[in-house]
Amino acid sequence: MKTVHSNEEYVKMLLQDKISICLFTSFACSDCTTTKQIVADLEKDYPEIGFYLVDRNELAALSKDLGVNVVPSFFSYKNGQELSRFMTPYPKTRAEIISYINMNCQKGGSVCSKI
């Protein structure tokens, strides 16, 4: 998972012609640690997707502009278009994350490895 450190990197990520899934986290969030581990484990199963990590506090203005009120939160993009968001105040399970990834593969018109 690549870490995004600036607004410019975020824009570059979302403009890619492949699906990009961005995980917003926070240092003090224990659920974020678990979610990052799940995504890191799943990343190898979806080589056609770019997985990115954003620290909500590091990019606070961007997070506010996007409405990131809870972490962990997911945003998905392809060709500059937002495909979906997955923001809940509850921990995300492995099954929910897989379902989210697969849904975005279908929305983005991509053939993904694990569908």
PDB file of C-alpha atoms in Angstrom, residues 28-65:
ATOM      1  CA  ALA A  28      -4.706   6.804  17.307  1.00  0.00           C
ATOM      2  CA  CYS A  29      -7.321   4.538  15.702  1.00  0.00           C
ATOM      3  CA  SER A  30      -7.041   0.878  16.726  1.00  0.00           C
ATOM      4  CA  ASP A  31      -9.634  -0.185  14.125  1.00  0.00           C
ATOM      5  CA  CYS A  32      -7.439   1.482  11.492  1.00  0.00           C
ATOM      6  CA  THR A  33      -4.517  -0.750  12.405  1.00  0.00           C
ATOM      7  CA  THR A  34      -6.634  -3.866  11.920  1.00  0.00           C
ATOM      8  CA  THR A  35      -8.095  -2.550   8.659  1.00  0.00           C
ATOM      9  CA  LYS A  36      -4.631  -1.701   7.288  1.00  0.00           C
ATOM     10  CA  GLN A  37      -3.492  -5.247   8.045  1.00  0.00           C
ATOM     11  CA  ILE A  38      -6.502  -6.735   6.246  1.00  0.00           C
ATOM     12  CA  VAL A  39      -5.974  -4.523   3.178  1.00  0.00           C
ATOM     13  CA  ALA A  40      -2.240  -5.281   3.105  1.00  0.00           C
ATOM     14  CA  ASP A  41      -3.073  -8.988   3.136  1.00  0.00           C
ATOM     15  CA  LEU A  42      -5.662  -8.612   0.344  1.00  0.00           C
ATOM     16  CA  GLU A  43      -3.511  -6.362  -1.835  1.00  0.00           C
ATOM     17  CA  LYS A  44      -1.639  -9.308  -3.379  1.00  0.00           C
ATOM     18  CA  ASP A  45      -4.972 -10.841  -4.459  1.00  0.00           C
ATOM     19  CA  TYR A  46      -5.903  -7.721  -6.461  1.00  0.00           C
ATOM     20  CA  PRO A  47      -2.793  -6.706  -8.434  1.00  0.00           C
ATOM     21  CA  GLU A  48      -4.872  -4.677 -10.892  1.00  0.00           C
ATOM     22  CA  ILE A  49      -5.982  -2.260  -8.150  1.00  0.00           C
ATOM     23  CA  GLY A  50      -3.883   0.492  -6.618  1.00  0.00           C
ATOM     24  CA  PHE A  51      -4.190   0.614  -2.832  1.00  0.00           C
ATOM     25  CA  TYR A  52      -3.319   3.868  -1.056  1.00  0.00           C
ATOM     26  CA  LEU A  53      -3.146   5.069   2.525  1.00  0.00           C
ATOM     27  CA  VAL A  54      -3.915   8.597   3.764  1.00  0.00           C
ATOM     28  CA  ASP A  55      -3.433   9.794   7.324  1.00  0.00           C
ATOM     29  CA  ARG A  56      -6.477  11.952   8.046  1.00  0.00           C
ATOM     30  CA  ASN A  57      -4.454  14.218  10.336  1.00  0.00           C
ATOM     31  CA  GLU A  58      -1.595  14.696   7.858  1.00  0.00           C
ATOM     32  CA  LEU A  59      -4.018  15.761   5.111  1.00  0.00           C
ATOM     33  CA  ALA A  60      -6.597  17.375   7.392  1.00  0.00           C
ATOM     34  CA  ALA A  61      -7.890  19.933   4.874  1.00  0.00           C
ATOM     35  CA  LEU A  62      -8.371  17.284   2.172  1.00  0.00           C
ATOM     36  CA  SER A  63     -10.058  14.962   4.665  1.00  0.00           C
ATOM     37  CA  LYS A  64     -12.418  17.742   5.716  1.00  0.00           C
ATOM     38  CA  ASP A  65     -13.204  18.639   2.082  1.00  0.00           C
TER      39      ASP A  65
END
